[in-house]
PDB file of N, CA and C in Angstrom:
ATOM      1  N   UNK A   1       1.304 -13.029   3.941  1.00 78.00           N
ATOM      2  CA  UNK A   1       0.929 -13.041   5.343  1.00 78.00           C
ATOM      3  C   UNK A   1      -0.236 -12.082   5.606  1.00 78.00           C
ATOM      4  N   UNK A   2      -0.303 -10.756   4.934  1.00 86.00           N
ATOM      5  CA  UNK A   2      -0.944  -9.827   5.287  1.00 86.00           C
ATOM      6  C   UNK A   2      -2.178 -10.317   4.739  1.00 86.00           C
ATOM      7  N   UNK A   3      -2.320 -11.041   3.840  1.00 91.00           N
ATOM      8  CA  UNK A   3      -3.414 -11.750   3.201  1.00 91.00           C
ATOM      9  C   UNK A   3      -4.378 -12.490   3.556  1.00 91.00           C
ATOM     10  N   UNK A   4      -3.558 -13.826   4.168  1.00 90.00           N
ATOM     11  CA  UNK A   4      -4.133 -14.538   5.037  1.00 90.00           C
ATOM     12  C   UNK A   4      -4.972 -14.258   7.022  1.00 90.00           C
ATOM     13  N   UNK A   5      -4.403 -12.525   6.703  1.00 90.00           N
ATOM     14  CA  UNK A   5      -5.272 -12.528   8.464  1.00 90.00           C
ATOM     15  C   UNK A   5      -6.875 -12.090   8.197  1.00 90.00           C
ATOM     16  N   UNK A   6      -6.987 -12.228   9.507  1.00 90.00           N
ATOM     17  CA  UNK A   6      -8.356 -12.207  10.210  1.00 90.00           C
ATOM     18  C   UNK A   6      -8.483 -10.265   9.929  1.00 90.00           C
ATOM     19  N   UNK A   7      -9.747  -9.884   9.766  1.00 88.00           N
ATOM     20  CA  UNK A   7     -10.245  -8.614  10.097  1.00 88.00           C
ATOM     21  C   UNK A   7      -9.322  -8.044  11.271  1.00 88.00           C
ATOM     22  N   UNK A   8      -9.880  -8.783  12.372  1.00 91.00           N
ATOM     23  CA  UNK A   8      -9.223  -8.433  13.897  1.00 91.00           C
ATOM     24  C   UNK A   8      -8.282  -8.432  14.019  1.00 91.00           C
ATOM     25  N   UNK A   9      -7.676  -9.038  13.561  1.00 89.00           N
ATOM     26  CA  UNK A   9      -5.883  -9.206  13.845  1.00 89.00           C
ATOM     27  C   UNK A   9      -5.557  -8.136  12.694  1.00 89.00           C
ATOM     28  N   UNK A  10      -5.909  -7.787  11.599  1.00 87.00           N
ATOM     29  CA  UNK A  10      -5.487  -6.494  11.383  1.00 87.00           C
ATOM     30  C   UNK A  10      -5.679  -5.830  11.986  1.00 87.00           C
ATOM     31  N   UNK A  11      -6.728  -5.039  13.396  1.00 88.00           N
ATOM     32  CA  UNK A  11      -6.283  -3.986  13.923  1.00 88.00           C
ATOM     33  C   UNK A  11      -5.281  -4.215  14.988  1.00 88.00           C
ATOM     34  N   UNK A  12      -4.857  -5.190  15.215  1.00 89.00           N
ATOM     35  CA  UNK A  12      -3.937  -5.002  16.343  1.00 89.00           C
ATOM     36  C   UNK A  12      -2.898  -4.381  15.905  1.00 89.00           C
ATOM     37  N   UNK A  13      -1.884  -4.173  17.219  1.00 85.00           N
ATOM     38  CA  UNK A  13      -0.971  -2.785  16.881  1.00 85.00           C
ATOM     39  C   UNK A  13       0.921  -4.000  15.856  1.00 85.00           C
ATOM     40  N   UNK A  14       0.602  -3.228  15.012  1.00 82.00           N
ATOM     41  CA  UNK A  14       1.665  -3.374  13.686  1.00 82.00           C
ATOM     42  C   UNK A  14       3.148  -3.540  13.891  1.00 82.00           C
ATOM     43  N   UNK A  15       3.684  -5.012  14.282  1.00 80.00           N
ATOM     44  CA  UNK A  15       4.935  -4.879  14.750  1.00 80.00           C
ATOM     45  C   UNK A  15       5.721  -5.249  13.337  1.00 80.00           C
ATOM     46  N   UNK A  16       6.647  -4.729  13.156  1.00 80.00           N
ATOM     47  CA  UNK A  16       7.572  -4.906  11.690  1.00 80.00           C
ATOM     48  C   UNK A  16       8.880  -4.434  11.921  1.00 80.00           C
ATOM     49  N   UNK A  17      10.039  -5.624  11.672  1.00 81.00           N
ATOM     50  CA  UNK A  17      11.681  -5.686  11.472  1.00 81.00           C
ATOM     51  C   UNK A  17      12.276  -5.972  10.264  1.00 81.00           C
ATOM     52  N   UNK A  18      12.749  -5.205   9.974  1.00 83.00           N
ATOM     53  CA  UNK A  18      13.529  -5.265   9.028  1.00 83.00           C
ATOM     54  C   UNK A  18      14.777  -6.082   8.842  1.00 83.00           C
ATOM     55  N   UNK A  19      15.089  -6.766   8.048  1.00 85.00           N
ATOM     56  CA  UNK A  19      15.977  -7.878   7.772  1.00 85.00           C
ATOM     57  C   UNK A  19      17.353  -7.675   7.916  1.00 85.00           C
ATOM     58  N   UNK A  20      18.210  -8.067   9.276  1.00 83.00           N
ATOM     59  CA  UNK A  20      19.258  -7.903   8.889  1.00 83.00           C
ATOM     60  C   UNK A  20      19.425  -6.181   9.842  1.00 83.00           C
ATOM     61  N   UNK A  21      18.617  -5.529  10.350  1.00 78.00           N
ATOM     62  CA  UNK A  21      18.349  -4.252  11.129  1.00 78.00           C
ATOM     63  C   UNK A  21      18.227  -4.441  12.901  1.00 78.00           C
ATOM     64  N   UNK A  22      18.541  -4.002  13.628  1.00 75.00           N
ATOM     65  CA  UNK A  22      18.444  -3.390  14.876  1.00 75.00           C
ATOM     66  C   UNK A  22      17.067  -2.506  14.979  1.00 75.00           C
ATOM     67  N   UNK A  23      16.427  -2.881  15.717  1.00 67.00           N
ATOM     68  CA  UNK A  23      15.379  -1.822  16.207  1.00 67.00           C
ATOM     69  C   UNK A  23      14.348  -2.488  16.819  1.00 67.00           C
ATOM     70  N   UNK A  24      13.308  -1.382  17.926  1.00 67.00           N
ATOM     71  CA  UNK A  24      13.155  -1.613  18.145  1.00 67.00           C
ATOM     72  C   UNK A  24      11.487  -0.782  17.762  1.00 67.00           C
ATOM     73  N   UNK A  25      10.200  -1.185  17.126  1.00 65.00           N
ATOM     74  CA  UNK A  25       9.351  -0.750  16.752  1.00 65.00           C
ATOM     75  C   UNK A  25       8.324  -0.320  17.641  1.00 65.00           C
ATOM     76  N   UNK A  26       8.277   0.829  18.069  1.00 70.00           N
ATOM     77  CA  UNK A  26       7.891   1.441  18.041  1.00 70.00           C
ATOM     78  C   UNK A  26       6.528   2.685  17.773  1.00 70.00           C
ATOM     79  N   UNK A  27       6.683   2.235  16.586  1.00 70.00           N
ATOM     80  CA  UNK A  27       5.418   2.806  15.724  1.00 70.00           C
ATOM     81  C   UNK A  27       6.332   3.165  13.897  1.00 70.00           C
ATOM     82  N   UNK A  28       7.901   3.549  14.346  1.00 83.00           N
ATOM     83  CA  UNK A  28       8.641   4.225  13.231  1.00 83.00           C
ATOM     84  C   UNK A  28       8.794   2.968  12.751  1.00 83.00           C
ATOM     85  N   UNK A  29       9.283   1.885  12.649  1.00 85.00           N
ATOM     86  CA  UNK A  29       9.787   1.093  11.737  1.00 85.00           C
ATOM     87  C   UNK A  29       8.072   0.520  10.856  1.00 85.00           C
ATOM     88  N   UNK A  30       7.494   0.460  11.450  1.00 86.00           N
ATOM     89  CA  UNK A  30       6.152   0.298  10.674  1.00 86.00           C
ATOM     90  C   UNK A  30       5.693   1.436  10.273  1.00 86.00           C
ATOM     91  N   UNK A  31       5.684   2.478  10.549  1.00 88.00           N
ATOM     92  CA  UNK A  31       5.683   3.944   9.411  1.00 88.00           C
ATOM     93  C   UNK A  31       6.236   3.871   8.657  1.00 88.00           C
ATOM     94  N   UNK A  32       7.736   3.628   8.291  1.00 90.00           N
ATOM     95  CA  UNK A  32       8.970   3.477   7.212  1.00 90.00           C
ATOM     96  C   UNK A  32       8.414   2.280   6.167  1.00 90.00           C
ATOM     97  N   UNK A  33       7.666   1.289   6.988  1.00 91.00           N
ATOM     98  CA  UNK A  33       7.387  -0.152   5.910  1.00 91.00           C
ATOM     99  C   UNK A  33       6.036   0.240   5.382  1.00 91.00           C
ATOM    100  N   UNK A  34       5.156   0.973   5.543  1.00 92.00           N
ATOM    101  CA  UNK A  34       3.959   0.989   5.247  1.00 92.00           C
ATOM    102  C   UNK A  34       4.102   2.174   3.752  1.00 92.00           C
ATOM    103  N   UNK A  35       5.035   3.180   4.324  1.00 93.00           N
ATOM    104  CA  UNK A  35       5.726   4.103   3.218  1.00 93.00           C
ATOM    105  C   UNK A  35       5.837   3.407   2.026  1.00 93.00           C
ATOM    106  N   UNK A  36       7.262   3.140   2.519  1.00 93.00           N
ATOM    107  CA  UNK A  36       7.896   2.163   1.192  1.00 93.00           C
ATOM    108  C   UNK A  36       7.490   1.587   0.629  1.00 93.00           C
ATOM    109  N   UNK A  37       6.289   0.514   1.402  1.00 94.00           N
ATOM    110  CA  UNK A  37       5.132  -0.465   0.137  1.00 94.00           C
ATOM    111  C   UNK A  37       4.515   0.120  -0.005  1.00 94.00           C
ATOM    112  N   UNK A  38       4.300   1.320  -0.006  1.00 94.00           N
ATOM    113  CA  UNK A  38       2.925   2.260  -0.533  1.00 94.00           C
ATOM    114  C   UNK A  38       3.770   2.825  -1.783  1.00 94.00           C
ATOM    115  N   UNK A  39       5.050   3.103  -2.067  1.00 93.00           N
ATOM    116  CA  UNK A  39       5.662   3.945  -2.762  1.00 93.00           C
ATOM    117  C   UNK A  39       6.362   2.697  -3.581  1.00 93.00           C
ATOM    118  N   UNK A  40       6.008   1.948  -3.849  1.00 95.00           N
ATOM    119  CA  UNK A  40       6.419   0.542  -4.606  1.00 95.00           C
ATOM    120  C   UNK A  40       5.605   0.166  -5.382  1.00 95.00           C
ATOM    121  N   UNK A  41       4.097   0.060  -4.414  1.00 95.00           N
ATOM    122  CA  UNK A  41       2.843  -0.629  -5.090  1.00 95.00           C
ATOM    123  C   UNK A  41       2.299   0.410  -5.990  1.00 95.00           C
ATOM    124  N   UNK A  42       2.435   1.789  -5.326  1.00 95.00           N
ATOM    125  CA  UNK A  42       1.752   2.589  -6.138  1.00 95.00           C
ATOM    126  C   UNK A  42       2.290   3.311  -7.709  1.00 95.00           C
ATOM    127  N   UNK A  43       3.443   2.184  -7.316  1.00 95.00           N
ATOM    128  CA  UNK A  43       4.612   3.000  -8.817  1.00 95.00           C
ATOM    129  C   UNK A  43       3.851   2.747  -9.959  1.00 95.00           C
ATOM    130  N   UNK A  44       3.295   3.484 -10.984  1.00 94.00           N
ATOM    131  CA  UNK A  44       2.891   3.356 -12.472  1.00 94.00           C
ATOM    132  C   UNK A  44       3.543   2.229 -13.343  1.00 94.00           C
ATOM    133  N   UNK A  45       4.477   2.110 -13.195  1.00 95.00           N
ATOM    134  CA  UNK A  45       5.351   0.989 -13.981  1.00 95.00           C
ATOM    135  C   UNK A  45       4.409  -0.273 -13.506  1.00 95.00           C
ATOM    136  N   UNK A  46       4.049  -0.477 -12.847  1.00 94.00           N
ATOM    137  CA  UNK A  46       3.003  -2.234 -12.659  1.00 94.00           C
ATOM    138  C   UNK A  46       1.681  -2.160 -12.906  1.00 94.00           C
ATOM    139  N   UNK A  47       1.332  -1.454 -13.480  1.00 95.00           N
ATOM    140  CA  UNK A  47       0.184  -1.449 -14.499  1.00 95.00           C
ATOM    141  C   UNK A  47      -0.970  -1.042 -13.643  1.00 95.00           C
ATOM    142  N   UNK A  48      -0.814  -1.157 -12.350  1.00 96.00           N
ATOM    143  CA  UNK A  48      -2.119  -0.891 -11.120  1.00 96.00           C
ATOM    144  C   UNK A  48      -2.869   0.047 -11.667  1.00 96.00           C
ATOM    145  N   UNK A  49      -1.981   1.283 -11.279  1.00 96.00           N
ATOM    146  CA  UNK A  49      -2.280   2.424 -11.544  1.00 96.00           C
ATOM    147  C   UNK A  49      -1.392   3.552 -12.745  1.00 96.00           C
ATOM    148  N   UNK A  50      -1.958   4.799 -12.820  1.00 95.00           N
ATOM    149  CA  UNK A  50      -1.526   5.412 -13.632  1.00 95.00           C
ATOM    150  C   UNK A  50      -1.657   6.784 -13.027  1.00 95.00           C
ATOM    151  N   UNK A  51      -0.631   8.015 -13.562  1.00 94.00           N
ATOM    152  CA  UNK A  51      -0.837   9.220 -13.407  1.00 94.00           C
ATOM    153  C   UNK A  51      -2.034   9.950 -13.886  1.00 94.00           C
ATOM    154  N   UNK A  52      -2.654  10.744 -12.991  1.00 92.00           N
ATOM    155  CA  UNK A  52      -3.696  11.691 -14.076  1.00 92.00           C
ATOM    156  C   UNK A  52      -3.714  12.343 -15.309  1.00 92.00           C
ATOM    157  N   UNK A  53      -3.917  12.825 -16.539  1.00 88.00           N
ATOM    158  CA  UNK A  53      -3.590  13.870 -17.078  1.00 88.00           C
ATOM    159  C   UNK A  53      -2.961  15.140 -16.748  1.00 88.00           C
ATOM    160  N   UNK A  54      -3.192  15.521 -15.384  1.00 84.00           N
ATOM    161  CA  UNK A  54      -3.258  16.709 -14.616  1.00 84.00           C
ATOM    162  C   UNK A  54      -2.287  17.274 -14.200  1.00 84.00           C
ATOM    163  N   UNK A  55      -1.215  15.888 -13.597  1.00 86.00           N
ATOM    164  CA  UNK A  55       0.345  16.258 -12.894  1.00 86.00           C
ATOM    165  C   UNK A  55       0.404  14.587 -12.661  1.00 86.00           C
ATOM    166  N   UNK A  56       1.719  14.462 -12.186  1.00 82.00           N
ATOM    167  CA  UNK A  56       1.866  13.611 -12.396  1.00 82.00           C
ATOM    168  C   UNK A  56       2.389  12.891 -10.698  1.00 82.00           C
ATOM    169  N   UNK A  57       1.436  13.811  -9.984  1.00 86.00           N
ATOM    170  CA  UNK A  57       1.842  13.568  -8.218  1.00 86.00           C
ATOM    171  C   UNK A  57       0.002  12.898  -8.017  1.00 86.00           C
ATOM    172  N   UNK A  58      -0.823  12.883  -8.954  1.00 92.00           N
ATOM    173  CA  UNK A  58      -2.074  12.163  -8.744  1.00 92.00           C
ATOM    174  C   UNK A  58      -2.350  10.555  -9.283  1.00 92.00           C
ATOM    175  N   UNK A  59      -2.544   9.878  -8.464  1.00 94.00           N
ATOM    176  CA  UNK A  59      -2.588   8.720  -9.464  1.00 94.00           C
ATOM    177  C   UNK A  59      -4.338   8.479  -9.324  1.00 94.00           C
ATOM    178  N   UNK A  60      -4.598   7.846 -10.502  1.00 95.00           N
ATOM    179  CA  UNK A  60      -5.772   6.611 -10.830  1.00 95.00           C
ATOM    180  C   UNK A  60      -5.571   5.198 -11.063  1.00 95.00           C
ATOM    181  N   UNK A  61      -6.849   4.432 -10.796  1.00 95.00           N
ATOM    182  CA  UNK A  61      -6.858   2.898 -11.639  1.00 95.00           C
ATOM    183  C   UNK A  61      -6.399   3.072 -13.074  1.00 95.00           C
ATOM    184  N   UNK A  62      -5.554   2.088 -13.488  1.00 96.00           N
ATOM    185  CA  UNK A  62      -5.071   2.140 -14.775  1.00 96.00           C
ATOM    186  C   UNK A  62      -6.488   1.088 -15.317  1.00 96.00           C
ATOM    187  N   UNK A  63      -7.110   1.964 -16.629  1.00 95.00           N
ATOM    188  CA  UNK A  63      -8.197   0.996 -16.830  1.00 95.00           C
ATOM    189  C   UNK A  63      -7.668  -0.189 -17.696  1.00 95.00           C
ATOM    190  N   UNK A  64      -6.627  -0.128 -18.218  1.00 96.00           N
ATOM    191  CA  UNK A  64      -5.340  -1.237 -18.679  1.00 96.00           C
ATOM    192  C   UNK A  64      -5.071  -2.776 -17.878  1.00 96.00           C
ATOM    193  N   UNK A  65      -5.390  -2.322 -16.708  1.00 96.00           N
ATOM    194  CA  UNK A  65      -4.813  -2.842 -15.563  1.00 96.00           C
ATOM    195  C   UNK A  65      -5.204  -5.011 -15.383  1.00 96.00           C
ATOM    196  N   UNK A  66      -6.218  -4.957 -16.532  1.00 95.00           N
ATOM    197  CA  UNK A  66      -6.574  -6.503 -16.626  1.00 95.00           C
ATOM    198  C   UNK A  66      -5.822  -7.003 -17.249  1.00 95.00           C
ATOM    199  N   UNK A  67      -5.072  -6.322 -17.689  1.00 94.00           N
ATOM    200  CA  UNK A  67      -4.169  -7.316 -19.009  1.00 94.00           C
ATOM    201  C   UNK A  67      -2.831  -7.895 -17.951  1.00 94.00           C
ATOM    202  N   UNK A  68      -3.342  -7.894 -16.824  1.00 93.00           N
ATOM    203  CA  UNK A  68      -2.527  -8.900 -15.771  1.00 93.00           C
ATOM    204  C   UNK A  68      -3.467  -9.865 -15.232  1.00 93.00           C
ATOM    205  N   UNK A  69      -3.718 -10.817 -15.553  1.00 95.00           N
ATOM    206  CA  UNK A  69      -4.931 -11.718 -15.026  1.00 95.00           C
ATOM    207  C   UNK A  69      -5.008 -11.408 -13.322  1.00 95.00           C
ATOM    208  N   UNK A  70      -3.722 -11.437 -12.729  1.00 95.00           N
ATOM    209  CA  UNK A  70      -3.865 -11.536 -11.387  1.00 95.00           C
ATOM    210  C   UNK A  70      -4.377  -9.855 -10.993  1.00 95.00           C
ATOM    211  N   UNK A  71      -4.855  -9.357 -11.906  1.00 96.00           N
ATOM    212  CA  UNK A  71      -4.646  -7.941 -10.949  1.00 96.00           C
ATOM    213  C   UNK A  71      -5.251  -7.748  -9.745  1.00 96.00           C
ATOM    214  N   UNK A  72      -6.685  -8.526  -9.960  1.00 97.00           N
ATOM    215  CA  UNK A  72      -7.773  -8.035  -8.617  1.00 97.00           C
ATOM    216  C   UNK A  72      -7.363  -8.525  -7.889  1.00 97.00           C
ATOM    217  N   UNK A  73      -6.712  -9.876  -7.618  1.00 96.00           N
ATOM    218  CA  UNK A  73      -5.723  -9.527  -6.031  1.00 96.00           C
ATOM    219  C   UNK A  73      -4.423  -8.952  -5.976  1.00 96.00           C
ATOM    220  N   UNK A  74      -4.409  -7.989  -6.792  1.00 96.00           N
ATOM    221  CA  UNK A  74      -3.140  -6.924  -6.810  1.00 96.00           C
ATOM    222  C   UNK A  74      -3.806  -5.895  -5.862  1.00 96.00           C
ATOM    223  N   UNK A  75      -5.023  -5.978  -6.463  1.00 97.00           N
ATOM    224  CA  UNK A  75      -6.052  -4.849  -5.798  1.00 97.00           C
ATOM    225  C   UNK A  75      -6.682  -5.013  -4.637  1.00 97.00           C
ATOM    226  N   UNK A  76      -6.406  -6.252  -4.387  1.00 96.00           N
ATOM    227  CA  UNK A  76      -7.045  -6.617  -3.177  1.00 96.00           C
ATOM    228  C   UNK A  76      -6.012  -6.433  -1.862  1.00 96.00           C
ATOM    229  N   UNK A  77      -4.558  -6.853  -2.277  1.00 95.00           N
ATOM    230  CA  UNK A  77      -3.774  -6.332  -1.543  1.00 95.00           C
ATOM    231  C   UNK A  77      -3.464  -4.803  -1.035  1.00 95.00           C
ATOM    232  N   UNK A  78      -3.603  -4.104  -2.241  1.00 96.00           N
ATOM    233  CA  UNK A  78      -3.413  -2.638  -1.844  1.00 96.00           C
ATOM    234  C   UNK A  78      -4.134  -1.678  -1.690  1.00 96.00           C
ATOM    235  N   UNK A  79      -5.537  -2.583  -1.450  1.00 94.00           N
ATOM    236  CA  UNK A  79      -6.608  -2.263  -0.441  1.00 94.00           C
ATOM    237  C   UNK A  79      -6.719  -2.584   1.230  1.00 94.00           C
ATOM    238  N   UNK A  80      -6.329  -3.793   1.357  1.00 94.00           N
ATOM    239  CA  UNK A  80      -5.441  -3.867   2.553  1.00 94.00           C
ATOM    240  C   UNK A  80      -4.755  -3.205   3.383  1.00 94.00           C
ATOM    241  N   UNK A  81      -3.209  -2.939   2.344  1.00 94.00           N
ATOM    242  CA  UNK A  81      -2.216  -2.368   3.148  1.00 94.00           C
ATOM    243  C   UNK A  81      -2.473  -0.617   2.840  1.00 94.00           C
ATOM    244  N   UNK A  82      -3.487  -0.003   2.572  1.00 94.00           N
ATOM    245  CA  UNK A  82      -3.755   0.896   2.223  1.00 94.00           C
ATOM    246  C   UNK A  82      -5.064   1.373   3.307  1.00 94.00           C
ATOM    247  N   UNK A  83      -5.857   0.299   3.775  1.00 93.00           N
ATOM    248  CA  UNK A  83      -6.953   0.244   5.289  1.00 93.00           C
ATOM    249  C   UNK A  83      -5.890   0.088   6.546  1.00 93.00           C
ATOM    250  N   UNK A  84      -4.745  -0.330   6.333  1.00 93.00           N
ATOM    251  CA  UNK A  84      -3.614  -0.655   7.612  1.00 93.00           C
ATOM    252  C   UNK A  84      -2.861   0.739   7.743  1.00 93.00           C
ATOM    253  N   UNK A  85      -2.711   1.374   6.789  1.00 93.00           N
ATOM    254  CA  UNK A  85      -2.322   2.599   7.068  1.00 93.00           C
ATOM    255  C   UNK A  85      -3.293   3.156   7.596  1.00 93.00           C
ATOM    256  N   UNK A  86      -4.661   3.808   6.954  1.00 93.00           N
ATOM    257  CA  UNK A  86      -5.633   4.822   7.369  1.00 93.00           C
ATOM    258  C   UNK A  86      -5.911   4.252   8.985  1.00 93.00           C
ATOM    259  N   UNK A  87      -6.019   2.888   9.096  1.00 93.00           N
ATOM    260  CA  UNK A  87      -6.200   2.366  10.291  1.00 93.00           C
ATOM    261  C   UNK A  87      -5.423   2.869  11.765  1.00 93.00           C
ATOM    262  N   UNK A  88      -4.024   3.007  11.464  1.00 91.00           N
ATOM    263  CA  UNK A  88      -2.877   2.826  12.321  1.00 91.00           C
ATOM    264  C   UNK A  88      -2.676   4.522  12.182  1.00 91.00           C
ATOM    265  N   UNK A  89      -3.248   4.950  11.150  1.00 91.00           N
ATOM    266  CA  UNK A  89      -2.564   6.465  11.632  1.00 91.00           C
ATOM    267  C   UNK A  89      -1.464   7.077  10.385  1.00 91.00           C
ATOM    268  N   UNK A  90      -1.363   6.080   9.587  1.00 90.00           N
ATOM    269  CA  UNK A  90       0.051   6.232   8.858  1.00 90.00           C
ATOM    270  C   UNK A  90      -0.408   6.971   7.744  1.00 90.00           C
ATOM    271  N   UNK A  91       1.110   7.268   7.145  1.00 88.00           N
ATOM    272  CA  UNK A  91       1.056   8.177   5.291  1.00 88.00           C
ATOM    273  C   UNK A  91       1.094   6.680   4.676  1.00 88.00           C
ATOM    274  N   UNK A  92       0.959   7.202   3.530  1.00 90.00           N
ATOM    275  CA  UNK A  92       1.420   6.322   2.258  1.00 90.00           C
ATOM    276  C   UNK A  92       1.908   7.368   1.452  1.00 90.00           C
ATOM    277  N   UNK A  93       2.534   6.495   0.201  1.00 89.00           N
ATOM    278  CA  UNK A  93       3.272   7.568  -0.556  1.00 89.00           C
ATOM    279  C   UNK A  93       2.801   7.455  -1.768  1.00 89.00           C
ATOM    280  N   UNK A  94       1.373   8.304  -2.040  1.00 87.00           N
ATOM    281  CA  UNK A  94       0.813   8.656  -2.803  1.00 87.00           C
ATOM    282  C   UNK A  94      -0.643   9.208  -3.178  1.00 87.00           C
ATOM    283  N   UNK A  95      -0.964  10.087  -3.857  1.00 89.00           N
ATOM    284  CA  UNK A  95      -2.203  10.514  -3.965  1.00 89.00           C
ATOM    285  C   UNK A  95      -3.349  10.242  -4.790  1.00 89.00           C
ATOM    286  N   UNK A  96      -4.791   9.741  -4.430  1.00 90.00           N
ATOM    287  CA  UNK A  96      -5.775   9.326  -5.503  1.00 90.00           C
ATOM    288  C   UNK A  96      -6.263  10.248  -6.300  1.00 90.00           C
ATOM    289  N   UNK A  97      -7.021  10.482  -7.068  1.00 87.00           N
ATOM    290  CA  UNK A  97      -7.608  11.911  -8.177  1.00 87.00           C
ATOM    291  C   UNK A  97      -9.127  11.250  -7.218  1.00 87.00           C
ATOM    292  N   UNK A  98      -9.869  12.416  -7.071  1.00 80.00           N
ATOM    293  CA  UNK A  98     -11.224  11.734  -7.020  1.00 80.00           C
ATOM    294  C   UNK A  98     -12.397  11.460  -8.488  1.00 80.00           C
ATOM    295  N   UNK A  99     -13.046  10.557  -7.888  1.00 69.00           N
ATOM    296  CA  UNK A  99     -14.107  10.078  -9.042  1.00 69.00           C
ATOM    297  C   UNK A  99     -14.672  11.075  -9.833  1.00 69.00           C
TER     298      UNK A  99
END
């Protein structure tokens, strides 16, 4: 879904329910979802990315990361939901190393 929108309709304001949950959003239940897929996508185990040498609270591009044909729209997604956070105000759950 997040795929298929328009520029514009990503900035509008971020409504998200959780399955099977009560609530009423706010701004928190789309803080909590933007988290969690940030702290999913950014896990090392899916080849995206990888820890630095440095510690292991920094991540990088895993230069590995082709040996998934689909990756660049792996990357394309979590460039996305990664502009929807900075956009809206939100964390994600995790840190880049710089270039």
């Amino acid at each position: 879904l997040i795929m298929k929108m328009r520029p514009k309709d990503l900035r509008k304001r971020l409504m998200v329910k959780f399955k099977n949950e009560e609530g009423l959003d706010y701004g928190g239940v789309a803080r909590e979802w933007l988290y969690l897929l940030s702290h999913e996508m950014l896990n090392p185990y899916y080849g995206l990315f990888q820890y630095t040498r440095d510690d292991i609270y920094t991540l990088q591009i895993n230069h590995d990361s082709s040996v998934n044909p689909e990756h660049l729209s792996y990357f394309h997604f979590v460039g996305r939901i990664i502009g929807l956070a900075v956009f809206h105000g939100h964390y994600i759950d995790g840190g880049f190393t710089l270039p």
